[in-house]
């Protein structure tokens, strides 16, 4: 993430998470933990906590291949410490892989 801000627009969250707006809106209806602020026009603004939660749900869905909402909720409840650690490890490995690709390109 760039410089810390209090809130991020839906467009910014879509770019950071690579998720479409429809998925973000759907998850908002399914997970009580996800509560973006809305302005007078109905535009959504997400906190860093919201974004971290979205990334965790995305990790469970995409990396752990748990796709049913109820199963994701169960994973969030029962495996949150393990999920957090696996998610951080995956993010580190992806960054390292990208750095290796960049190093090879410079050789």
PDB file of N, CA and C in Angstrom:
ATOM      1  N   UNK A   1       0.828  -1.176   0.000  1.00  0.00           N
ATOM      2  CA  UNK A   1       0.000   0.000   0.000  1.00  0.00           C
ATOM      3  C   UNK A   1       0.876   1.245   0.000  1.00  0.00           C
ATOM      4  N   UNK A   2       0.365   2.278  -0.548  1.00  0.00           N
ATOM      5  CA  UNK A   2       1.072   3.551  -0.568  1.00  0.00           C
ATOM      6  C   UNK A   2       1.004   4.189   0.809  1.00  0.00           C
ATOM      7  N   UNK A   3       1.220   5.487   0.896  1.00  0.00           N
ATOM      8  CA  UNK A   3       1.146   6.183   2.176  1.00  0.00           C
ATOM      9  C   UNK A   3      -0.179   5.869   2.859  1.00  0.00           C
ATOM     10  N   UNK A   4      -0.127   5.742   4.158  1.00  0.00           N
ATOM     11  CA  UNK A   4      -1.324   5.381   4.909  1.00  0.00           C
ATOM     12  C   UNK A   4      -2.349   6.502   4.841  1.00  0.00           C
ATOM     13  N   UNK A   5      -3.558   6.116   4.535  1.00  0.00           N
ATOM     14  CA  UNK A   5      -4.680   7.036   4.498  1.00  0.00           C
ATOM     15  C   UNK A   5      -5.737   6.483   5.433  1.00  0.00           C
ATOM     16  N   UNK A   6      -6.668   7.322   5.831  1.00  0.00           N
ATOM     17  CA  UNK A   6      -7.749   6.848   6.698  1.00  0.00           C
ATOM     18  C   UNK A   6      -8.697   5.953   5.909  1.00  0.00           C
ATOM     19  N   UNK A   7      -9.000   6.341   4.680  1.00  0.00           N
ATOM     20  CA  UNK A   7      -9.955   5.577   3.866  1.00  0.00           C
ATOM     21  C   UNK A   7      -9.522   5.547   2.406  1.00  0.00           C
ATOM     22  N   UNK A   8      -9.903   4.457   1.754  1.00  0.00           N
ATOM     23  CA  UNK A   8      -9.576   4.243   0.346  1.00  0.00           C
ATOM     24  C   UNK A   8     -10.869   4.087  -0.439  1.00  0.00           C
ATOM     25  N   UNK A   9     -10.901   4.649  -1.629  1.00  0.00           N
ATOM     26  CA  UNK A   9     -12.079   4.535  -2.481  1.00  0.00           C
ATOM     27  C   UNK A   9     -12.218   3.102  -2.994  1.00  0.00           C
ATOM     28  N   UNK A  10     -13.399   2.789  -3.489  1.00  0.00           N
ATOM     29  CA  UNK A  10     -13.613   1.456  -4.036  1.00  0.00           C
ATOM     30  C   UNK A  10     -12.634   1.199  -5.181  1.00  0.00           C
ATOM     31  N   UNK A  11     -12.410   2.184  -6.011  1.00  0.00           N
ATOM     32  CA  UNK A  11     -11.477   2.022  -7.140  1.00  0.00           C
ATOM     33  C   UNK A  11     -10.077   1.654  -6.637  1.00  0.00           C
ATOM     34  N   UNK A  12      -9.626   2.324  -5.584  1.00  0.00           N
ATOM     35  CA  UNK A  12      -8.305   2.015  -5.026  1.00  0.00           C
ATOM     36  C   UNK A  12      -8.263   0.591  -4.473  1.00  0.00           C
ATOM     37  N   UNK A  13      -9.335   0.182  -3.811  1.00  0.00           N
ATOM     38  CA  UNK A  13      -9.398  -1.168  -3.243  1.00  0.00           C
ATOM     39  C   UNK A  13      -9.449  -2.203  -4.369  1.00  0.00           C
ATOM     40  N   UNK A  14     -10.163  -1.910  -5.422  1.00  0.00           N
ATOM     41  CA  UNK A  14     -10.210  -2.814  -6.576  1.00  0.00           C
ATOM     42  C   UNK A  14      -8.812  -2.999  -7.153  1.00  0.00           C
ATOM     43  N   UNK A  15      -8.038  -1.922  -7.243  1.00  0.00           N
ATOM     44  CA  UNK A  15      -6.673  -2.012  -7.769  1.00  0.00           C
ATOM     45  C   UNK A  15      -5.767  -2.796  -6.834  1.00  0.00           C
ATOM     46  N   UNK A  16      -5.887  -2.558  -5.529  1.00  0.00           N
ATOM     47  CA  UNK A  16      -5.027  -3.230  -4.556  1.00  0.00           C
ATOM     48  C   UNK A  16      -5.329  -4.724  -4.453  1.00  0.00           C
ATOM     49  N   UNK A  17      -6.603  -5.087  -4.572  1.00  0.00           N
ATOM     50  CA  UNK A  17      -6.999  -6.475  -4.343  1.00  0.00           C
ATOM     51  C   UNK A  17      -7.238  -7.258  -5.624  1.00  0.00           C
ATOM     52  N   UNK A  18      -7.299  -6.553  -6.748  1.00  0.00           N
ATOM     53  CA  UNK A  18      -7.610  -7.171  -8.038  1.00  0.00           C
ATOM     54  C   UNK A  18      -8.956  -7.895  -8.003  1.00  0.00           C
ATOM     55  N   UNK A  19      -9.917  -7.272  -7.316  1.00  0.00           N
ATOM     56  CA  UNK A  19     -11.279  -7.803  -7.238  1.00  0.00           C
ATOM     57  C   UNK A  19     -12.232  -6.803  -7.885  1.00  0.00           C
ATOM     58  N   UNK A  20     -13.276  -7.307  -8.545  1.00  0.00           N
ATOM     59  CA  UNK A  20     -14.260  -6.392  -9.126  1.00  0.00           C
ATOM     60  C   UNK A  20     -15.171  -5.800  -8.052  1.00  0.00           C
ATOM     61  N   UNK A  21     -15.771  -4.675  -8.374  1.00  0.00           N
ATOM     62  CA  UNK A  21     -16.678  -4.001  -7.446  1.00  0.00           C
ATOM     63  C   UNK A  21     -17.825  -4.923  -7.033  1.00  0.00           C
ATOM     64  N   UNK A  22     -18.305  -5.737  -7.960  1.00  0.00           N
ATOM     65  CA  UNK A  22     -19.427  -6.626  -7.630  1.00  0.00           C
ATOM     66  C   UNK A  22     -19.056  -7.604  -6.519  1.00  0.00           C
ATOM     67  N   UNK A  23     -17.832  -8.096  -6.517  1.00  0.00           N
ATOM     68  CA  UNK A  23     -17.385  -9.012  -5.465  1.00  0.00           C
ATOM     69  C   UNK A  23     -17.287  -8.272  -4.136  1.00  0.00           C
ATOM     70  N   UNK A  24     -16.733  -7.072  -4.153  1.00  0.00           N
ATOM     71  CA  UNK A  24     -16.622  -6.290  -2.922  1.00  0.00           C
ATOM     72  C   UNK A  24     -18.000  -5.999  -2.344  1.00  0.00           C
ATOM     73  N   UNK A  25     -18.950  -5.635  -3.186  1.00  0.00           N
ATOM     74  CA  UNK A  25     -20.303  -5.358  -2.701  1.00  0.00           C
ATOM     75  C   UNK A  25     -20.966  -6.624  -2.167  1.00  0.00           C
ATOM     76  N   UNK A  26     -20.760  -7.754  -2.840  1.00  0.00           N
ATOM     77  CA  UNK A  26     -21.343  -9.018  -2.398  1.00  0.00           C
ATOM     78  C   UNK A  26     -20.764  -9.427  -1.045  1.00  0.00           C
ATOM     79  N   UNK A  27     -19.447  -9.349  -0.917  1.00  0.00           N
ATOM     80  CA  UNK A  27     -18.821  -9.724   0.350  1.00  0.00           C
ATOM     81  C   UNK A  27     -19.307  -8.836   1.485  1.00  0.00           C
ATOM     82  N   UNK A  28     -19.592  -7.590   1.178  1.00  0.00           N
ATOM     83  CA  UNK A  28     -20.121  -6.676   2.193  1.00  0.00           C
ATOM     84  C   UNK A  28     -21.447  -7.198   2.754  1.00  0.00           C
ATOM     85  N   UNK A  29     -22.240  -7.846   1.919  1.00  0.00           N
ATOM     86  CA  UNK A  29     -23.524  -8.390   2.391  1.00  0.00           C
ATOM     87  C   UNK A  29     -23.350  -9.702   3.141  1.00  0.00           C
ATOM     88  N   UNK A  30     -22.230 -10.383   2.935  1.00  0.00           N
ATOM     89  CA  UNK A  30     -22.026 -11.710   3.513  1.00  0.00           C
ATOM     90  C   UNK A  30     -21.186 -11.705   4.793  1.00  0.00           C
ATOM     91  N   UNK A  31     -20.331 -10.720   4.970  1.00  0.00           N
ATOM     92  CA  UNK A  31     -19.414 -10.687   6.109  1.00  0.00           C
ATOM     93  C   UNK A  31     -19.666  -9.429   6.934  1.00  0.00           C
ATOM     94  N   UNK A  32     -20.136  -9.623   8.151  1.00  0.00           N
ATOM     95  CA  UNK A  32     -20.434  -8.475   9.012  1.00  0.00           C
ATOM     96  C   UNK A  32     -19.186  -7.676   9.363  1.00  0.00           C
ATOM     97  N   UNK A  33     -18.003  -8.305   9.248  1.00  0.00           N
ATOM     98  CA  UNK A  33     -16.743  -7.623   9.543  1.00  0.00           C
ATOM     99  C   UNK A  33     -16.401  -6.560   8.507  1.00  0.00           C
ATOM    100  N   UNK A  34     -17.009  -6.644   7.345  1.00  0.00           N
ATOM    101  CA  UNK A  34     -16.706  -5.710   6.259  1.00  0.00           C
ATOM    102  C   UNK A  34     -17.771  -4.624   6.226  1.00  0.00           C
ATOM    103  N   UNK A  35     -17.391  -3.444   6.705  1.00  0.00           N
ATOM    104  CA  UNK A  35     -18.338  -2.333   6.786  1.00  0.00           C
ATOM    105  C   UNK A  35     -17.716  -1.039   6.271  1.00  0.00           C
ATOM    106  N   UNK A  36     -17.617  -0.889   4.956  1.00  0.00           N
ATOM    107  CA  UNK A  36     -17.055   0.373   4.450  1.00  0.00           C
ATOM    108  C   UNK A  36     -17.991   1.542   4.753  1.00  0.00           C
ATOM    109  N   UNK A  37     -17.393   2.700   4.940  1.00  0.00           N
ATOM    110  CA  UNK A  37     -18.197   3.911   5.120  1.00  0.00           C
ATOM    111  C   UNK A  37     -18.830   4.269   3.785  1.00  0.00           C
ATOM    112  N   UNK A  38     -19.968   4.925   3.849  1.00  0.00           N
ATOM    113  CA  UNK A  38     -20.623   5.406   2.629  1.00  0.00           C
ATOM    114  C   UNK A  38     -20.900   6.889   2.793  1.00  0.00           C
ATOM    115  N   UNK A  39     -20.641   7.622   1.708  1.00  0.00           N
ATOM    116  CA  UNK A  39     -20.933   9.050   1.759  1.00  0.00           C
ATOM    117  C   UNK A  39     -22.375   9.296   1.331  1.00  0.00           C
ATOM    118  N   UNK A  40     -22.744  10.554   1.212  1.00  0.00           N
ATOM    119  CA  UNK A  40     -24.122  10.920   0.875  1.00  0.00           C
ATOM    120  C   UNK A  40     -24.547  10.393  -0.491  1.00  0.00           C
ATOM    121  N   UNK A  41     -23.586  10.143  -1.369  1.00  0.00           N
ATOM    122  CA  UNK A  41     -23.879   9.619  -2.698  1.00  0.00           C
ATOM    123  C   UNK A  41     -23.889   8.099  -2.734  1.00  0.00           C
ATOM    124  N   UNK A  42     -23.550   7.456  -1.615  1.00  0.00           N
ATOM    125  CA  UNK A  42     -23.497   6.000  -1.567  1.00  0.00           C
ATOM    126  C   UNK A  42     -22.147   5.420  -1.966  1.00  0.00           C
ATOM    127  N   UNK A  43     -21.161   6.291  -2.219  1.00  0.00           N
ATOM    128  CA  UNK A  43     -19.822   5.816  -2.556  1.00  0.00           C
ATOM    129  C   UNK A  43     -19.185   5.189  -1.324  1.00  0.00           C
ATOM    130  N   UNK A  44     -18.509   4.063  -1.514  1.00  0.00           N
ATOM    131  CA  UNK A  44     -17.907   3.331  -0.409  1.00  0.00           C
ATOM    132  C   UNK A  44     -16.453   3.763  -0.198  1.00  0.00           C
ATOM    133  N   UNK A  45     -16.064   3.798   1.087  1.00  0.00           N
ATOM    134  CA  UNK A  45     -14.701   4.110   1.474  1.00  0.00           C
ATOM    135  C   UNK A  45     -14.255   3.088   2.511  1.00  0.00           C
ATOM    136  N   UNK A  46     -13.137   2.420   2.216  1.00  0.00           N
ATOM    137  CA  UNK A  46     -12.663   1.299   3.005  1.00  0.00           C
ATOM    138  C   UNK A  46     -11.493   1.698   3.891  1.00  0.00           C
ATOM    139  N   UNK A  47     -11.514   1.211   5.130  1.00  0.00           N
ATOM    140  CA  UNK A  47     -10.392   1.422   6.046  1.00  0.00           C
ATOM    141  C   UNK A  47      -9.320   0.374   5.749  1.00  0.00           C
ATOM    142  N   UNK A  48      -8.140   0.573   6.335  1.00  0.00           N
ATOM    143  CA  UNK A  48      -7.083  -0.427   6.167  1.00  0.00           C
ATOM    144  C   UNK A  48      -7.515  -1.764   6.768  1.00  0.00           C
ATOM    145  N   UNK A  49      -8.299  -1.725   7.847  1.00  0.00           N
ATOM    146  CA  UNK A  49      -8.816  -2.954   8.450  1.00  0.00           C
ATOM    147  C   UNK A  49      -9.725  -3.674   7.461  1.00  0.00           C
ATOM    148  N   UNK A  50     -10.582  -2.920   6.762  1.00  0.00           N
ATOM    149  CA  UNK A  50     -11.457  -3.514   5.740  1.00  0.00           C
ATOM    150  C   UNK A  50     -10.618  -4.174   4.652  1.00  0.00           C
ATOM    151  N   UNK A  51      -9.585  -3.490   4.199  1.00  0.00           N
ATOM    152  CA  UNK A  51      -8.748  -4.012   3.115  1.00  0.00           C
ATOM    153  C   UNK A  51      -8.018  -5.274   3.560  1.00  0.00           C
ATOM    154  N   UNK A  52      -7.519  -5.282   4.789  1.00  0.00           N
ATOM    155  CA  UNK A  52      -6.845  -6.481   5.310  1.00  0.00           C
ATOM    156  C   UNK A  52      -7.827  -7.649   5.355  1.00  0.00           C
ATOM    157  N   UNK A  53      -9.062  -7.379   5.757  1.00  0.00           N
ATOM    158  CA  UNK A  53     -10.074  -8.432   5.813  1.00  0.00           C
ATOM    159  C   UNK A  53     -10.378  -8.953   4.406  1.00  0.00           C
ATOM    160  N   UNK A  54     -10.532  -8.046   3.453  1.00  0.00           N
ATOM    161  CA  UNK A  54     -10.797  -8.442   2.061  1.00  0.00           C
ATOM    162  C   UNK A  54      -9.673  -9.333   1.541  1.00  0.00           C
ATOM    163  N   UNK A  55      -8.439  -8.937   1.811  1.00  0.00           N
ATOM    164  CA  UNK A  55      -7.293  -9.739   1.355  1.00  0.00           C
ATOM    165  C   UNK A  55      -7.277 -11.108   2.011  1.00  0.00           C
ATOM    166  N   UNK A  56      -7.690 -11.178   3.259  1.00  0.00           N
ATOM    167  CA  UNK A  56      -7.738 -12.465   3.948  1.00  0.00           C
ATOM    168  C   UNK A  56      -8.801 -13.368   3.325  1.00  0.00           C
ATOM    169  N   UNK A  57      -9.978 -12.828   3.045  1.00  0.00           N
ATOM    170  CA  UNK A  57     -11.040 -13.609   2.408  1.00  0.00           C
ATOM    171  C   UNK A  57     -10.590 -14.059   1.021  1.00  0.00           C
ATOM    172  N   UNK A  58      -9.962 -13.156   0.282  1.00  0.00           N
ATOM    173  CA  UNK A  58      -9.477 -13.506  -1.057  1.00  0.00           C
ATOM    174  C   UNK A  58      -8.435 -14.623  -0.975  1.00  0.00           C
ATOM    175  N   UNK A  59      -7.545 -14.546  -0.002  1.00  0.00           N
ATOM    176  CA  UNK A  59      -6.530 -15.587   0.173  1.00  0.00           C
ATOM    177  C   UNK A  59      -7.200 -16.935   0.453  1.00  0.00           C
ATOM    178  N   UNK A  60      -8.164 -16.943   1.348  1.00  0.00           N
ATOM    179  CA  UNK A  60      -8.863 -18.198   1.666  1.00  0.00           C
ATOM    180  C   UNK A  60      -9.540 -18.751   0.424  1.00  0.00           C
ATOM    181  N   UNK A  61     -10.190 -17.884  -0.325  1.00  0.00           N
ATOM    182  CA  UNK A  61     -10.900 -18.323  -1.520  1.00  0.00           C
ATOM    183  C   UNK A  61      -9.943 -18.800  -2.606  1.00  0.00           C
ATOM    184  N   UNK A  62      -8.909 -18.015  -2.899  1.00  0.00           N
ATOM    185  CA  UNK A  62      -8.047 -18.295  -4.044  1.00  0.00           C
ATOM    186  C   UNK A  62      -6.918 -19.275  -3.744  1.00  0.00           C
ATOM    187  N   UNK A  63      -6.289 -19.133  -2.590  1.00  0.00           N
ATOM    188  CA  UNK A  63      -5.128 -19.963  -2.280  1.00  0.00           C
ATOM    189  C   UNK A  63      -5.507 -21.255  -1.557  1.00  0.00           C
ATOM    190  N   UNK A  64      -6.452 -21.170  -0.638  1.00  0.00           N
ATOM    191  CA  UNK A  64      -6.872 -22.367   0.091  1.00  0.00           C
ATOM    192  C   UNK A  64      -7.997 -23.105  -0.632  1.00  0.00           C
ATOM    193  N   UNK A  65      -8.513 -22.474  -1.685  1.00  0.00           N
ATOM    194  CA  UNK A  65      -9.561 -23.072  -2.530  1.00  0.00           C
ATOM    195  C   UNK A  65     -10.833 -23.372  -1.732  1.00  0.00           C
ATOM    196  N   UNK A  66     -11.141 -22.516  -0.771  1.00  0.00           N
ATOM    197  CA  UNK A  66     -12.386 -22.614  -0.014  1.00  0.00           C
ATOM    198  C   UNK A  66     -13.324 -21.574  -0.603  1.00  0.00           C
ATOM    199  N   UNK A  67     -14.373 -22.012  -1.259  1.00  0.00           N
ATOM    200  CA  UNK A  67     -15.175 -21.073  -2.036  1.00  0.00           C
ATOM    201  C   UNK A  67     -16.562 -20.775  -1.451  1.00  0.00           C
ATOM    202  N   UNK A  68     -17.117 -21.680  -0.674  1.00  0.00           N
ATOM    203  CA  UNK A  68     -18.441 -21.422  -0.100  1.00  0.00           C
ATOM    204  C   UNK A  68     -18.334 -20.393   1.024  1.00  0.00           C
ATOM    205  N   UNK A  69     -19.245 -19.450   1.055  1.00  0.00           N
ATOM    206  CA  UNK A  69     -19.206 -18.377   2.047  1.00  0.00           C
ATOM    207  C   UNK A  69     -19.183 -18.939   3.464  1.00  0.00           C
ATOM    208  N   UNK A  70     -20.031 -19.918   3.753  1.00  0.00           N
ATOM    209  CA  UNK A  70     -20.063 -20.492   5.099  1.00  0.00           C
ATOM    210  C   UNK A  70     -18.733 -21.149   5.446  1.00  0.00           C
ATOM    211  N   UNK A  71     -18.118 -21.807   4.480  1.00  0.00           N
ATOM    212  CA  UNK A  71     -16.818 -22.442   4.724  1.00  0.00           C
ATOM    213  C   UNK A  71     -15.739 -21.382   4.956  1.00  0.00           C
ATOM    214  N   UNK A  72     -15.804 -20.278   4.224  1.00  0.00           N
ATOM    215  CA  UNK A  72     -14.849 -19.178   4.449  1.00  0.00           C
ATOM    216  C   UNK A  72     -15.041 -18.616   5.851  1.00  0.00           C
ATOM    217  N   UNK A  73     -16.299 -18.430   6.267  1.00  0.00           N
ATOM    218  CA  UNK A  73     -16.572 -17.928   7.621  1.00  0.00           C
ATOM    219  C   UNK A  73     -16.004 -18.879   8.665  1.00  0.00           C
ATOM    220  N   UNK A  74     -16.171 -20.167   8.447  1.00  0.00           N
ATOM    221  CA  UNK A  74     -15.627 -21.152   9.387  1.00  0.00           C
ATOM    222  C   UNK A  74     -14.108 -21.078   9.440  1.00  0.00           C
ATOM    223  N   UNK A  75     -13.477 -20.931   8.286  1.00  0.00           N
ATOM    224  CA  UNK A  75     -12.013 -20.813   8.241  1.00  0.00           C
ATOM    225  C   UNK A  75     -11.563 -19.556   8.974  1.00  0.00           C
ATOM    226  N   UNK A  76     -12.295 -18.468   8.792  1.00  0.00           N
ATOM    227  CA  UNK A  76     -11.955 -17.225   9.490  1.00  0.00           C
ATOM    228  C   UNK A  76     -12.031 -17.412  10.999  1.00  0.00           C
ATOM    229  N   UNK A  77     -13.048 -18.142  11.466  1.00  0.00           N
ATOM    230  CA  UNK A  77     -13.220 -18.368  12.905  1.00  0.00           C
ATOM    231  C   UNK A  77     -12.176 -19.337  13.452  1.00  0.00           C
ATOM    232  N   UNK A  78     -12.015 -20.468  12.793  1.00  0.00           N
ATOM    233  CA  UNK A  78     -11.195 -21.535  13.365  1.00  0.00           C
ATOM    234  C   UNK A  78      -9.723 -21.440  12.996  1.00  0.00           C
ATOM    235  N   UNK A  79      -9.441 -20.943  11.829  1.00  0.00           N
ATOM    236  CA  UNK A  79      -8.060 -20.994  11.368  1.00  0.00           C
ATOM    237  C   UNK A  79      -7.410 -19.652  11.190  1.00  0.00           C
ATOM    238  N   UNK A  80      -7.921 -18.630  11.861  1.00  0.00           N
ATOM    239  CA  UNK A  80      -7.436 -17.282  11.566  1.00  0.00           C
ATOM    240  C   UNK A  80      -5.944 -17.129  11.802  1.00  0.00           C
ATOM    241  N   UNK A  81      -5.393 -17.705  12.896  1.00  0.00           N
ATOM    242  CA  UNK A  81      -3.961 -17.559  13.117  1.00  0.00           C
ATOM    243  C   UNK A  81      -3.160 -18.262  12.040  1.00  0.00           C
ATOM    244  N   UNK A  82      -3.576 -19.476  11.705  1.00  0.00           N
ATOM    245  CA  UNK A  82      -2.880 -20.217  10.651  1.00  0.00           C
ATOM    246  C   UNK A  82      -3.052 -19.542   9.301  1.00  0.00           C
ATOM    247  N   UNK A  83      -4.258 -19.068   9.030  1.00  0.00           N
ATOM    248  CA  UNK A  83      -4.522 -18.397   7.763  1.00  0.00           C
ATOM    249  C   UNK A  83      -3.680 -17.134   7.652  1.00  0.00           C
ATOM    250  N   UNK A  84      -3.603 -16.354   8.725  1.00  0.00           N
ATOM    251  CA  UNK A  84      -2.790 -15.133   8.709  1.00  0.00           C
ATOM    252  C   UNK A  84      -1.336 -15.454   8.397  1.00  0.00           C
ATOM    253  N   UNK A  85      -0.802 -16.475   9.052  1.00  0.00           N
ATOM    254  CA  UNK A  85       0.605 -16.842   8.838  1.00  0.00           C
ATOM    255  C   UNK A  85       0.826 -17.327   7.410  1.00  0.00           C
ATOM    256  N   UNK A  86      -0.062 -18.160   6.903  1.00  0.00           N
ATOM    257  CA  UNK A  86       0.078 -18.648   5.527  1.00  0.00           C
ATOM    258  C   UNK A  86      -0.044 -17.500   4.538  1.00  0.00           C
ATOM    259  N   UNK A  87      -0.965 -16.590   4.804  1.00  0.00           N
ATOM    260  CA  UNK A  87      -1.148 -15.447   3.916  1.00  0.00           C
ATOM    261  C   UNK A  87       0.107 -14.586   3.890  1.00  0.00           C
ATOM    262  N   UNK A  88       0.681 -14.290   5.052  1.00  0.00           N
ATOM    263  CA  UNK A  88       1.901 -13.479   5.094  1.00  0.00           C
ATOM    264  C   UNK A  88       3.044 -14.193   4.379  1.00  0.00           C
ATOM    265  N   UNK A  89       3.170 -15.505   4.605  1.00  0.00           N
ATOM    266  CA  UNK A  89       4.238 -16.265   3.951  1.00  0.00           C
ATOM    267  C   UNK A  89       4.070 -16.238   2.440  1.00  0.00           C
ATOM    268  N   UNK A  90       2.837 -16.397   1.968  1.00  0.00           N
ATOM    269  CA  UNK A  90       2.574 -16.366   0.523  1.00  0.00           C
ATOM    270  C   UNK A  90       2.928 -15.004  -0.057  1.00  0.00           C
ATOM    271  N   UNK A  91       2.550 -13.934   0.634  1.00  0.00           N
ATOM    272  CA  UNK A  91       2.864 -12.590   0.148  1.00  0.00           C
ATOM    273  C   UNK A  91       4.374 -12.363   0.082  1.00  0.00           C
ATOM    274  N   UNK A  92       5.101 -12.841   1.082  1.00  0.00           N
ATOM    275  CA  UNK A  92       6.560 -12.711   1.088  1.00  0.00           C
ATOM    276  C   UNK A  92       7.169 -13.479  -0.077  1.00  0.00           C
ATOM    277  N   UNK A  93       6.701 -14.715  -0.269  1.00  0.00           N
ATOM    278  CA  UNK A  93       7.225 -15.526  -1.373  1.00  0.00           C
ATOM    279  C   UNK A  93       6.937 -14.887  -2.728  1.00  0.00           C
ATOM    280  N   UNK A  94       5.758 -14.315  -2.897  1.00  0.00           N
ATOM    281  CA  UNK A  94       5.433 -13.647  -4.161  1.00  0.00           C
ATOM    282  C   UNK A  94       6.343 -12.442  -4.394  1.00  0.00           C
ATOM    283  N   UNK A  95       6.619 -11.671  -3.330  1.00  0.00           N
ATOM    284  CA  UNK A  95       7.527 -10.523  -3.472  1.00  0.00           C
ATOM    285  C   UNK A  95       8.935 -10.995  -3.817  1.00  0.00           C
ATOM    286  N   UNK A  96       9.395 -12.065  -3.162  1.00  0.00           N
ATOM    287  CA  UNK A  96      10.719 -12.606  -3.467  1.00  0.00           C
ATOM    288  C   UNK A  96      10.797 -13.102  -4.896  1.00  0.00           C
ATOM    289  N   UNK A  97       9.758 -13.783  -5.343  1.00  0.00           N
ATOM    290  CA  UNK A  97       9.734 -14.264  -6.724  1.00  0.00           C
ATOM    291  C   UNK A  97       9.842 -13.101  -7.698  1.00  0.00           C
ATOM    292  N   UNK A  98       9.104 -12.022  -7.427  1.00  0.00           N
ATOM    293  CA  UNK A  98       9.149 -10.850  -8.297  1.00  0.00           C
ATOM    294  C   UNK A  98      10.545 -10.232  -8.293  1.00  0.00           C
ATOM    295  N   UNK A  99      11.180 -10.184  -7.132  1.00  0.00           N
ATOM    296  CA  UNK A  99      12.539  -9.637  -7.051  1.00  0.00           C
ATOM    297  C   UNK A  99      13.513 -10.504  -7.838  1.00  0.00           C
ATOM    298  N   UNK A 100      13.358 -11.818  -7.781  1.00  0.00           N
ATOM    299  CA  UNK A 100      14.223 -12.715  -8.559  1.00  0.00           C
ATOM    300  C   UNK A 100      14.039 -12.497 -10.044  1.00  0.00           C
ATOM    301  N   UNK A 101      12.814 -12.350 -10.471  1.00  0.00           N
ATOM    302  CA  UNK A 101      12.541 -12.098 -11.888  1.00  0.00           C
ATOM    303  C   UNK A 101      13.219 -10.804 -12.317  1.00  0.00           C
ATOM    304  N   UNK A 102      13.124  -9.778 -11.489  1.00  0.00           N
ATOM    305  CA  UNK A 102      13.753  -8.500 -11.812  1.00  0.00           C
ATOM    306  C   UNK A 102      15.275  -8.618 -11.836  1.00  0.00           C
ATOM    307  N   UNK A 103      15.835  -9.364 -10.886  1.00  0.00           N
ATOM    308  CA  UNK A 103      17.295  -9.571 -10.877  1.00  0.00           C
ATOM    309  C   UNK A 103      17.769 -10.293 -12.126  1.00  0.00           C
ATOM    310  N   UNK A 104      17.053 -11.335 -12.523  1.00  0.00           N
ATOM    311  CA  UNK A 104      17.419 -12.082 -13.726  1.00  0.00           C
ATOM    312  C   UNK A 104      17.350 -11.202 -14.965  1.00  0.00           C
ATOM    313  N   UNK A 105      16.369 -10.303 -14.993  1.00  0.00           N
ATOM    314  CA  UNK A 105      16.225  -9.428 -16.151  1.00  0.00           C
ATOM    315  C   UNK A 105      17.393  -8.445 -16.242  1.00  0.00           C
ATOM    316  N   UNK A 106      18.023  -8.141 -15.119  1.00  0.00           N
ATOM    317  CA  UNK A 106      19.132  -7.191 -15.097  1.00  0.00           C
ATOM    318  C   UNK A 106      20.486  -7.838 -15.330  1.00  0.00           C
ATOM    319  N   UNK A 107      20.546  -9.162 -15.402  1.00  0.00           N
ATOM    320  CA  UNK A 107      21.833  -9.859 -15.591  1.00  0.00           C
ATOM    321  C   UNK A 107      22.207  -9.862 -17.051  1.00  0.00           C
TER     322      UNK A 107
END
